[in-house]
Short mmCIF file of C-alpha atoms in Angstrom, two decimals:
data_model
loop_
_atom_site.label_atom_id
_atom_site.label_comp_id
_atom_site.label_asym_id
_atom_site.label_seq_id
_atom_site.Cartn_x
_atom_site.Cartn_y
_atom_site.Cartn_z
CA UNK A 19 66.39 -125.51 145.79
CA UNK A 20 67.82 -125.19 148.80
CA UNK A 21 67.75 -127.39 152.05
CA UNK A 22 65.41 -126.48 154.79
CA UNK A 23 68.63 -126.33 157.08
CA UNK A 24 70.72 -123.90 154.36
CA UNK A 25 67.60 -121.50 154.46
CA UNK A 26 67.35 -121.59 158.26
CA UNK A 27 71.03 -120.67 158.84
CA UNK A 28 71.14 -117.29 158.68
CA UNK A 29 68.28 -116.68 160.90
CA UNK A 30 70.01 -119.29 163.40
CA UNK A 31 73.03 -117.00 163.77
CA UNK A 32 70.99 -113.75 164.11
CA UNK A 33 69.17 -114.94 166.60
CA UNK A 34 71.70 -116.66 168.45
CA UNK A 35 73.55 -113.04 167.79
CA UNK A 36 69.98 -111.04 169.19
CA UNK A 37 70.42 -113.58 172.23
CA UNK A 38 74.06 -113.10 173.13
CA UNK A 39 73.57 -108.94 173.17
CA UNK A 40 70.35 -109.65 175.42
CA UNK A 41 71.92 -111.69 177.88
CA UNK A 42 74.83 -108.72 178.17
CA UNK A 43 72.61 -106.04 178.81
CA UNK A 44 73.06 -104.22 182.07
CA UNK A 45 69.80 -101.80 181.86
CA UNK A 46 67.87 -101.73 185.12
CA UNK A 47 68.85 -102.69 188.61
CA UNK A 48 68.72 -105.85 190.22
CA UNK A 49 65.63 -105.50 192.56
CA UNK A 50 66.82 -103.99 196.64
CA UNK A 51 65.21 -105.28 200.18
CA UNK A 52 66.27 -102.51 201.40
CA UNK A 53 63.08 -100.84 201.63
CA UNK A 54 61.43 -103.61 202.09
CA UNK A 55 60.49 -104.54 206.51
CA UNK A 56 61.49 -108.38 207.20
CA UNK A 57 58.87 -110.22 208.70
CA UNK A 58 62.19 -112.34 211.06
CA UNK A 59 64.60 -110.94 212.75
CA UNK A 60 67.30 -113.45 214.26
CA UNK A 61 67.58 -117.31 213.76
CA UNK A 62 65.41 -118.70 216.26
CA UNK A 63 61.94 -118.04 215.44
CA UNK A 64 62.04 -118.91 211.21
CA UNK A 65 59.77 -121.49 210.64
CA UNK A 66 61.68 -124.27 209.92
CA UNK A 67 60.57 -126.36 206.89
CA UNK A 68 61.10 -130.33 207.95
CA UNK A 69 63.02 -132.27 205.20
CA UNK A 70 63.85 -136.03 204.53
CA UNK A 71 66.56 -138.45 202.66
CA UNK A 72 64.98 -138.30 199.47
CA UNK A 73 63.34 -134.87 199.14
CA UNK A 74 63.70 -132.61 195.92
CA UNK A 75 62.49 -129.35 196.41
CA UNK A 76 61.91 -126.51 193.87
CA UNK A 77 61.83 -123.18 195.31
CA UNK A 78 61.69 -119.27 193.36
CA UNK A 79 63.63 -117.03 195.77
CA UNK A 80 61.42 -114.39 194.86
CA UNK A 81 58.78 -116.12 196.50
CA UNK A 82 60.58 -116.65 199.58
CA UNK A 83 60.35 -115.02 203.11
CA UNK A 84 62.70 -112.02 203.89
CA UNK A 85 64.81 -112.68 207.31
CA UNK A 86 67.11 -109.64 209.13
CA UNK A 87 69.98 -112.35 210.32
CA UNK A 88 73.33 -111.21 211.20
CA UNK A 89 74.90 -111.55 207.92
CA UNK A 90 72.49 -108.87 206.31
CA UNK A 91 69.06 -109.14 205.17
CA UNK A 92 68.06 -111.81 202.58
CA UNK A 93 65.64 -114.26 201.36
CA UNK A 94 65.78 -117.33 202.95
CA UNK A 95 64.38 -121.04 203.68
CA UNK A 96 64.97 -122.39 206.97
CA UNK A 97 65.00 -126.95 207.60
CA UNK A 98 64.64 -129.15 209.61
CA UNK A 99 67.21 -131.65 208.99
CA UNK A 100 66.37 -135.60 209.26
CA UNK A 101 67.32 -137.32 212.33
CA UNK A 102 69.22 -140.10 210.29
CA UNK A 103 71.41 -142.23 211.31
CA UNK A 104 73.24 -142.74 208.06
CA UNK A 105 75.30 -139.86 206.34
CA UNK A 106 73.72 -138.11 203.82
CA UNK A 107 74.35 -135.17 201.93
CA UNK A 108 72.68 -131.85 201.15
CA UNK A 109 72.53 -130.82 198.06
CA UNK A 110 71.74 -126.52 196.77
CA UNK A 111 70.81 -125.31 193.55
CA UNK A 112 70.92 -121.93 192.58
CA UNK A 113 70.07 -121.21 188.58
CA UNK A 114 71.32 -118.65 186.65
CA UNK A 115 68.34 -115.29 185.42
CA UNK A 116 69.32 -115.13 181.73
CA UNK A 117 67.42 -115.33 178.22
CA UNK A 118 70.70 -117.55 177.91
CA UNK A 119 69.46 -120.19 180.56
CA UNK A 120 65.67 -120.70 178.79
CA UNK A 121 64.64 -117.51 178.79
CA UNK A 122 63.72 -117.03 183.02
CA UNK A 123 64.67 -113.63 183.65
CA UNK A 124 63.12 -111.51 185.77
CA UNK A 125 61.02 -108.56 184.02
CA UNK A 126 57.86 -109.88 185.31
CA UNK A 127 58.40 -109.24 188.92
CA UNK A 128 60.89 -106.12 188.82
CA UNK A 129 59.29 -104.77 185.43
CA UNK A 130 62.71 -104.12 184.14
CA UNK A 131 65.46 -106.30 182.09
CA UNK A 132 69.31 -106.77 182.88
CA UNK A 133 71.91 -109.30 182.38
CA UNK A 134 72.80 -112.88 184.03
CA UNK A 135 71.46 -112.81 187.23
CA UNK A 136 72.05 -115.30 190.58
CA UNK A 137 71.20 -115.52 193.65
CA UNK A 138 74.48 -116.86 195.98
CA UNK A 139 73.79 -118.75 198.33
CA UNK A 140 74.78 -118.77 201.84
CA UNK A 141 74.47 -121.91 204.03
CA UNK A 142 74.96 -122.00 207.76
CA UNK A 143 73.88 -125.08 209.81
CA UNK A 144 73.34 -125.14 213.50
CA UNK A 145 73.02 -127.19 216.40
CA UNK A 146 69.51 -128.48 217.99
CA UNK A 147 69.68 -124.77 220.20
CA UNK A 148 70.28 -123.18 217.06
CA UNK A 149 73.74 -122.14 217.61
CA UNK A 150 75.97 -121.64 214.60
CA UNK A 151 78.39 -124.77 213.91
CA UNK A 152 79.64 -124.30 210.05
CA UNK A 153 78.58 -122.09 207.34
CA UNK A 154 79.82 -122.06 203.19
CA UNK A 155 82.24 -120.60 201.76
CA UNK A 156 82.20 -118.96 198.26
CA UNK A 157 84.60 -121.91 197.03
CA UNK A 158 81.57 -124.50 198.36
CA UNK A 159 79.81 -123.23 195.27
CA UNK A 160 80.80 -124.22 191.61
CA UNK A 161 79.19 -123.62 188.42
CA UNK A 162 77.32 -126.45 186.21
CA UNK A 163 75.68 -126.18 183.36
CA UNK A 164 73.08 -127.75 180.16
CA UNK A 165 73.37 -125.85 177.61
CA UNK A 166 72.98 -127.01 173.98
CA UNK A 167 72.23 -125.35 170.23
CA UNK A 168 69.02 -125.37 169.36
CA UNK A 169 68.31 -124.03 165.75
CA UNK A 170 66.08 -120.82 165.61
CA UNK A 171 66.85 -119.95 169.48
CA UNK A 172 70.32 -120.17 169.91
CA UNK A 173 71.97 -121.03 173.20
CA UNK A 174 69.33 -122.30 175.75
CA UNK A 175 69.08 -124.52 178.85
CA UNK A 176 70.22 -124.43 182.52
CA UNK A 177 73.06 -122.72 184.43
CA UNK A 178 73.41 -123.08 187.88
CA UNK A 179 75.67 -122.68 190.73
CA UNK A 180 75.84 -126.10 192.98
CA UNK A 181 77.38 -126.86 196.36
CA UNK A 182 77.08 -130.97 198.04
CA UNK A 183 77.26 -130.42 202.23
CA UNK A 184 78.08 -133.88 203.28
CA UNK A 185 76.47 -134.69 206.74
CA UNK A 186 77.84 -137.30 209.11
CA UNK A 187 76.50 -139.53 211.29
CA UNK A 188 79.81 -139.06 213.27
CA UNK A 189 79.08 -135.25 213.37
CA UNK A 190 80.18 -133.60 216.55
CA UNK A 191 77.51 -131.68 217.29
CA UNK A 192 76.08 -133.03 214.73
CA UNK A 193 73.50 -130.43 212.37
CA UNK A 194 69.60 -130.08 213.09
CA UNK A 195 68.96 -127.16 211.47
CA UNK A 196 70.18 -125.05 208.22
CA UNK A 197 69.74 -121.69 206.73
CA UNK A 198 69.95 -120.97 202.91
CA UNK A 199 70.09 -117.33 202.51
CA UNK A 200 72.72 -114.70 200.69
CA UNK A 201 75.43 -112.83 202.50
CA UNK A 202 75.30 -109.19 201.98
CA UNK A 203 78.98 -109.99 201.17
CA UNK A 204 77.02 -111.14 197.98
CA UNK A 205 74.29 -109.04 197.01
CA UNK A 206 74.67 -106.27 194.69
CA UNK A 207 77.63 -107.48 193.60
CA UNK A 208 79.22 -107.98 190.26
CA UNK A 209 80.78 -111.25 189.56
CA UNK A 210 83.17 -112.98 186.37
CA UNK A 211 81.98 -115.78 185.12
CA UNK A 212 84.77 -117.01 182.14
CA UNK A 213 83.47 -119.52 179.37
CA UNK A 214 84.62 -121.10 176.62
CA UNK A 215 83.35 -123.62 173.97
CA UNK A 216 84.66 -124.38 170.19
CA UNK A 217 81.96 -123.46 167.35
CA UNK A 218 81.70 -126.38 165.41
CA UNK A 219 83.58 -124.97 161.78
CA UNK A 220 86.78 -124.71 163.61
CA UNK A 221 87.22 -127.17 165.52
CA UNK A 222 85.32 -130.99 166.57
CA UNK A 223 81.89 -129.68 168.69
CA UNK A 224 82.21 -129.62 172.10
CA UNK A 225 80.00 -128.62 174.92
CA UNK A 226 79.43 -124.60 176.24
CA UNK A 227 81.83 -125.07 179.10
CA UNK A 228 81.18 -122.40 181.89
CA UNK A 229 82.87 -122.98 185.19
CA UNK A 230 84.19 -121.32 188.98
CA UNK A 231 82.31 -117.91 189.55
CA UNK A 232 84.60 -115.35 190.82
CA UNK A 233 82.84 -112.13 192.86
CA UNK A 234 85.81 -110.01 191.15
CA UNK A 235 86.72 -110.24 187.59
CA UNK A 236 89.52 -112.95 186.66
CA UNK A 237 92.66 -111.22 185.07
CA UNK A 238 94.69 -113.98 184.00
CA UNK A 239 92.28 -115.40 181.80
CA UNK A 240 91.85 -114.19 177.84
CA UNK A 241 88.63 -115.96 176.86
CA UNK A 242 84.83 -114.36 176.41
CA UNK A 243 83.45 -113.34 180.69
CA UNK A 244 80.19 -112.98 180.91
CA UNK A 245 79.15 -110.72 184.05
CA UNK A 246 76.95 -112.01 186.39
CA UNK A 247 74.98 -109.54 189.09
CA UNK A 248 74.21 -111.41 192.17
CA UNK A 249 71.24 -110.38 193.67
CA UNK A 250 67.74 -111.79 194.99
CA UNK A 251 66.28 -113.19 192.11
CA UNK A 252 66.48 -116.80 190.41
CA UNK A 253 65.07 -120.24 191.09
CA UNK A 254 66.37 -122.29 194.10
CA UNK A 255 66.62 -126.67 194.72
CA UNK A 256 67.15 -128.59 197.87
CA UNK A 257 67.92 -131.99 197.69
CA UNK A 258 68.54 -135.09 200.07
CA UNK A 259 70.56 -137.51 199.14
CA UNK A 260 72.73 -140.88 199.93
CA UNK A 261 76.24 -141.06 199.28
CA UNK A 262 75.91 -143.13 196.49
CA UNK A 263 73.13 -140.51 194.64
CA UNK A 264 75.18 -137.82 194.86
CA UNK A 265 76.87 -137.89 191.52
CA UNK A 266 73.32 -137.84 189.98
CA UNK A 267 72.47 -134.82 191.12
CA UNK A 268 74.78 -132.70 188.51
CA UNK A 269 72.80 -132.97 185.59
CA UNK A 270 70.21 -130.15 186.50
CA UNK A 271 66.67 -130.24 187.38
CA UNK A 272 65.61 -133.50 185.32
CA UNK A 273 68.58 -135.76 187.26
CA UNK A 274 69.42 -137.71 183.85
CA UNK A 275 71.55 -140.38 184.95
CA UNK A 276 74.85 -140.24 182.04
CA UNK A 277 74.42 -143.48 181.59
CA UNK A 278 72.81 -144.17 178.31
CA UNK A 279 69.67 -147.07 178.43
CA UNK A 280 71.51 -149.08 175.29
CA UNK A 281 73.60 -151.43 177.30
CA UNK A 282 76.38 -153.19 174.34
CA UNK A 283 77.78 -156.28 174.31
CA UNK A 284 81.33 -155.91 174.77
CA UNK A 285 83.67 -155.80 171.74
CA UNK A 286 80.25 -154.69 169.91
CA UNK A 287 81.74 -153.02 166.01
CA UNK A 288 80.92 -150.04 164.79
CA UNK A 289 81.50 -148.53 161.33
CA UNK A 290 81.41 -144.99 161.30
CA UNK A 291 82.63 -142.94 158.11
CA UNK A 292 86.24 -144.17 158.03
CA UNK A 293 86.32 -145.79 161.95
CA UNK A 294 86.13 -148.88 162.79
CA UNK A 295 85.05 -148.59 166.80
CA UNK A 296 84.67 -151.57 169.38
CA UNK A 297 83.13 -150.89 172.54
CA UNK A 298 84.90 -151.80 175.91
CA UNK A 299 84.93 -155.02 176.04
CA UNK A 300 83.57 -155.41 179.48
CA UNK A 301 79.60 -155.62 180.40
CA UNK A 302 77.89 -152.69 181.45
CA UNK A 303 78.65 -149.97 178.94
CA UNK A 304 76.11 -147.53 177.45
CA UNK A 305 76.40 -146.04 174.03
CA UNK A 306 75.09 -142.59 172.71
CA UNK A 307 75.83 -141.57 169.38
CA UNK A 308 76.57 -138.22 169.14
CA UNK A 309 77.42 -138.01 165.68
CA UNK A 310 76.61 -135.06 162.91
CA UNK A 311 77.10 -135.12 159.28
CA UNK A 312 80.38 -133.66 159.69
CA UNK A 313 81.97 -135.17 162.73
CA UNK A 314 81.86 -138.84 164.46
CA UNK A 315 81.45 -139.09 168.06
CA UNK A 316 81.01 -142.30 169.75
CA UNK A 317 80.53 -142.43 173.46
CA UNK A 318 80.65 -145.20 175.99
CA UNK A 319 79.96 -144.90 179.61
CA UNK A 320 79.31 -147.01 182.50
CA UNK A 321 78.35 -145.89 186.41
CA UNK A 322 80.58 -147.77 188.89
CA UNK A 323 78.76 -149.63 191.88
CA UNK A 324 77.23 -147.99 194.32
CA UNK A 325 77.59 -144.62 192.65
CA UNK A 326 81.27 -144.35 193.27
CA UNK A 327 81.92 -142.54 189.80
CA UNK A 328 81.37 -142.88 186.11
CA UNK A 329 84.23 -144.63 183.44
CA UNK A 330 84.19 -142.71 179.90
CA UNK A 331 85.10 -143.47 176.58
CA UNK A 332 84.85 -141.98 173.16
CA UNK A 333 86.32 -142.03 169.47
CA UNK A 334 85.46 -139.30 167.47
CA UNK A 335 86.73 -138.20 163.69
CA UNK A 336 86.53 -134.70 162.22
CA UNK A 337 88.09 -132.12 159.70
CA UNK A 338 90.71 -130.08 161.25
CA UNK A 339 91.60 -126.46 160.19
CA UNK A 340 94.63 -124.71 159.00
CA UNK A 341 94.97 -127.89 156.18
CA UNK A 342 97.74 -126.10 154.94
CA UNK A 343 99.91 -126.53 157.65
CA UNK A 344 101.99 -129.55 157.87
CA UNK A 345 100.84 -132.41 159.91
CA UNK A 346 103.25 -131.69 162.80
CA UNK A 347 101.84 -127.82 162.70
CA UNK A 348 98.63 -129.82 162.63
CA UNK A 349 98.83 -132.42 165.19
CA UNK A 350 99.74 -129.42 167.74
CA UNK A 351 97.52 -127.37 166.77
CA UNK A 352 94.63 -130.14 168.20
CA UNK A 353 97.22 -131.05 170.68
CA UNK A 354 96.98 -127.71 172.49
CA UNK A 355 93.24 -127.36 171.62
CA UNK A 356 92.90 -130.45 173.95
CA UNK A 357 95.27 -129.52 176.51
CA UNK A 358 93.11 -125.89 176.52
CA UNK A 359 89.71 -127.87 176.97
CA UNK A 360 90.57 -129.81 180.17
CA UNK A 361 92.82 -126.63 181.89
CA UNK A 362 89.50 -124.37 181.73
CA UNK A 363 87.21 -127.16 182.84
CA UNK A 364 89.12 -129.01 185.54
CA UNK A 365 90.67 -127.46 188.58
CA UNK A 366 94.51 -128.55 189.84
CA UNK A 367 95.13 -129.56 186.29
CA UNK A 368 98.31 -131.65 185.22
CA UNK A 369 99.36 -133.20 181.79
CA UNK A 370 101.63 -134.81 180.42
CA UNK A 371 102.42 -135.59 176.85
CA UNK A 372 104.57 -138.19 174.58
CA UNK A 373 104.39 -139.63 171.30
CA UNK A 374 101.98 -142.37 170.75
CA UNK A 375 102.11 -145.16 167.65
CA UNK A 376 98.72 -145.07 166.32
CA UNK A 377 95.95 -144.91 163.73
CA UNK A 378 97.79 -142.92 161.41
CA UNK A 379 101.43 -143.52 162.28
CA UNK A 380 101.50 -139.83 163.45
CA UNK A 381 99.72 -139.37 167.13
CA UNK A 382 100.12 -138.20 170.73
CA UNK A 383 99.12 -138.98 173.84
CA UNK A 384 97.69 -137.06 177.03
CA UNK A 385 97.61 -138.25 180.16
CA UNK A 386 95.45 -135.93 182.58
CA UNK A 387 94.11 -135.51 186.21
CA UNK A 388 92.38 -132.83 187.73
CA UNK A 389 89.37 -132.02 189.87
CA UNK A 390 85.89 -131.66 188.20
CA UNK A 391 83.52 -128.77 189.37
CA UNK A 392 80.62 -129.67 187.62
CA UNK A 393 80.91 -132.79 189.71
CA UNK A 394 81.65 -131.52 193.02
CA UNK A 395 85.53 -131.76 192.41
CA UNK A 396 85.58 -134.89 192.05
CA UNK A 397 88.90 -136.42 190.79
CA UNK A 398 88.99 -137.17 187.55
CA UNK A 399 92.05 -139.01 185.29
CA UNK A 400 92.13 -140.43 181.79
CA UNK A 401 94.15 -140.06 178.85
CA UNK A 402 93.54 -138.52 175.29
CA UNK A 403 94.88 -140.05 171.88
CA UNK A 404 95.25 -137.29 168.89
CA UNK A 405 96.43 -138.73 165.28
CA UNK A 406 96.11 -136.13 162.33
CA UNK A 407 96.22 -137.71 158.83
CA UNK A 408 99.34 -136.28 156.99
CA UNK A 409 97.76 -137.35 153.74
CA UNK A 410 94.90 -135.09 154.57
CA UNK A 411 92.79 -133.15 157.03
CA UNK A 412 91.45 -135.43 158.96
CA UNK A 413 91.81 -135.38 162.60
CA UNK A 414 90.71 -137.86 164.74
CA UNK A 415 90.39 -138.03 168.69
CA UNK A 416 90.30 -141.07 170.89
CA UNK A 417 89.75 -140.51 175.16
CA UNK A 418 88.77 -142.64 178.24
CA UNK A 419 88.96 -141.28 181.60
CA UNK A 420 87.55 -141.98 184.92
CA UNK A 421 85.65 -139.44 187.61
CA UNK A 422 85.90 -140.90 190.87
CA UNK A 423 82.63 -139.35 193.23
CA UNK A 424 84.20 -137.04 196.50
CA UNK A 425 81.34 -139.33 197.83
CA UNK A 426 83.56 -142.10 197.86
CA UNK A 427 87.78 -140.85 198.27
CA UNK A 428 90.36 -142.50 196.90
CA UNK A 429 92.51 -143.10 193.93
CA UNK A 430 90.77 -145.05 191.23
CA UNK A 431 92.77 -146.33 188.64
CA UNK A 432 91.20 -146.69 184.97
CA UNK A 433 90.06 -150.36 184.81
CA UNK A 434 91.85 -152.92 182.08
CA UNK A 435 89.42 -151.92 178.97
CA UNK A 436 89.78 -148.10 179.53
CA UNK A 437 93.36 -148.69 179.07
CA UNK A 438 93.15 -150.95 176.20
CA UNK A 439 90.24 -148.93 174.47
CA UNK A 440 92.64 -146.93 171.47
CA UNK A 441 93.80 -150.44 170.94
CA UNK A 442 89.95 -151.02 169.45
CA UNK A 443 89.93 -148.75 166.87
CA UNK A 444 91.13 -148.82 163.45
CA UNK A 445 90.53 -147.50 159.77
CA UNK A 446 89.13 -148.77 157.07
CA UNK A 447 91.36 -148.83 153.89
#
């Protein structure tokens, strides 16, 4: 007989196949204001909506009031900004219309269907007479995202576009008011938005990594684009935060800290299928397991003080394709598989790579830096460890890296048990 999972598979991969030619179609048009009166014309008289340090706001731009302003007419919330003495940052949401991203698309108030759908925002902040002193740019805005496999739906969770507007006590005039609306530089336009993850068969799982939108298609790079209207539609968040909170607003609407609640002893053992894994051995690490019954993936983390960044570690083990190939055809294969993953998900990325005595006898090393958008571009550096098995195909993967938040600037080095993490993990006979 067979297992409940074995039966289910098929249907997994048609739906996930029904889901993926959903999310791609283009019928209908995303929804005009242009026949539509505004009930503000200008800046000064919007009602401005006061906000505070601490505030989380959850707004559907459909909902919103519809403002004539200089940059073309839009939806928009107007604030109040608070009168604090201590910097503080603002942080805007802006989630992705798409049976992809849990199904919120807009048929219900345009009665028609089309593709990924955003609304982009446009921030400008002004003095206490409401003149103009900054506004965003398109580069202010990154994309983040939460999606995971569920089986019988496919792809689902959140995909938004984030921007963090630091604002200083030292500010010069300093900002009492902002504006979230969309440029008509925006609307109606089609954007690129590249992705690219690793199915599980092929290669060891890794996240649905989606990343920069573009307002005009990006020619140099040869992955799967999804096309992205931009338009007034889509869900909207505000929030006010401290320094030191920023970081842990990048993990979507439910602000799940990365940190997992297990805190190990360090130097705590593991045995997982044919690894032997010790945690840092330094206090204040989490664990998740993030193992399946093909692939080992052990995962350590720990938040540095006062929110100034996260330190990472992981060991993983898995079954590499192309077995056939010799180990050295092998070991770059995963080599350049690696090197692939960080390029599309960090921004000014660098690497360097050497030969590295390890589990197997037969590894290499990566050392990396770059900026990470899902985290505001923060700085991020670490190092991977790759060892394929040349007495068979297994392949396994050893990291640690540190993000450092743009919160807090300045080059963090990865602390002593980062470093000596690989040195931690063994085989069993």
């Amino acid at each position: 007989m067979k297992s409940l999972k074995a039966t289910l598979a098929p249907l997994t991969v048609l739906l996930a196949l029904l889901l993926s030619a959903c999310s791609s179609m283009n019928s209908g048009t995303p929804p005009s204001l242009e026949t539509v009166t505004p009930r503000y014309i200008g800046t000064a008289t919007v009602p401005k909506h006061p906000i505070k340090v601490g505030d989380n706001l959850e707004l559907t731009v459909q909902k919103l009031e519809i403002g004539q302003f200089p940059w073309g007419k839009s939806r928009f919330f107007a604030m109040q900004l608070p009168a604090s003495s201590e910097p503080y940052y603002l942080v805007l949401k802006s989630y992705f219309v798409s049976p992809v991203t849990n199904w919120r698309y807009s048929q219900a108030e345009t009665g028609t269907f089309w593709g990924p759908s955003v609304f982009f925002p446009y921030l400008v902040f002004f003095d206490k007479d409401m003149n103009v002193i900054s506004h965003s740019q398109t580069a202010d805005f990154q994309v983040n995202a939460n999606i995971h496999n569920e089986m019988l739906i496919g792809f689902r969770g959140d995909t938004w576009l984030q921007g963090a507007f630091p604002v200083l006590s030292s500010a010069s005039p300093k900002p009492a008011y902002a504006i979230f609306s969309s440029s008509s530089d925006y609307v109606g336009k089609v954007g690129a938005v590249p992705n690219f993850y690793w199915p599980y068969p092929d290669h060891y799982w890794m996240p649905r990594i989606i990343y920069a939108p573009k307002l005009d298609p990006v020619p140099t790079y040869k992955g799967p684009m999804n096309y992205v209207r931009y338009g007034n539609v889509g869900e909207i968040q505000v929030q006010v935060v401290r320094p030191q909170e920023l970081l842990e607003t990048t993990y979507g609407k439910k602000l799940e800290s990365p940190v997992p609640k297990t805190i190990l002893s360090p130097g705590t053992t593991f045995h997982k299928e044919k690894l032997v894994i010790k945690s840092p051995n330094a206090d204040g690490y989490g664990v998740e397991d993030a193992s399946s019954d093909k692939t080992v993936n052990m995962v350590f983390t720990k938040s540095l003080n006062a929110g100034q960044g996260f330190v990472t570690m992981f060991a993983q083990a898995f079954h590499s394709r192309n077995q056939n190939r010799s180990a050295d055809e092998r070991m770059q294969f995963l080599v350049d598989d690696a090197i692939k993953e960080h390029s599309v998900a960090l921004v000014d990325f660098t690497s360097q790579t050497r030969a590295f005595s390890g589990l197997t006898g037969h590894c290499k090393r990566i050392d990396f830096a770059g900026k990470q958008p899902r985290s505001f571009l923060g700085t991020i550096q670490g190092y991977d460890i790759i060892c394929a098995d040349g007495n068979s195909d297994l392949a396994i993967r050893i990291g640690a890296s540190i993000l450092s938040s743009p919160a807090y600037p300045g080059h963090k080095a990865l602390p002593v048990e980062a470093a000596d993490f690989a040195a931690g993990i063994s085989l069993t006979p």
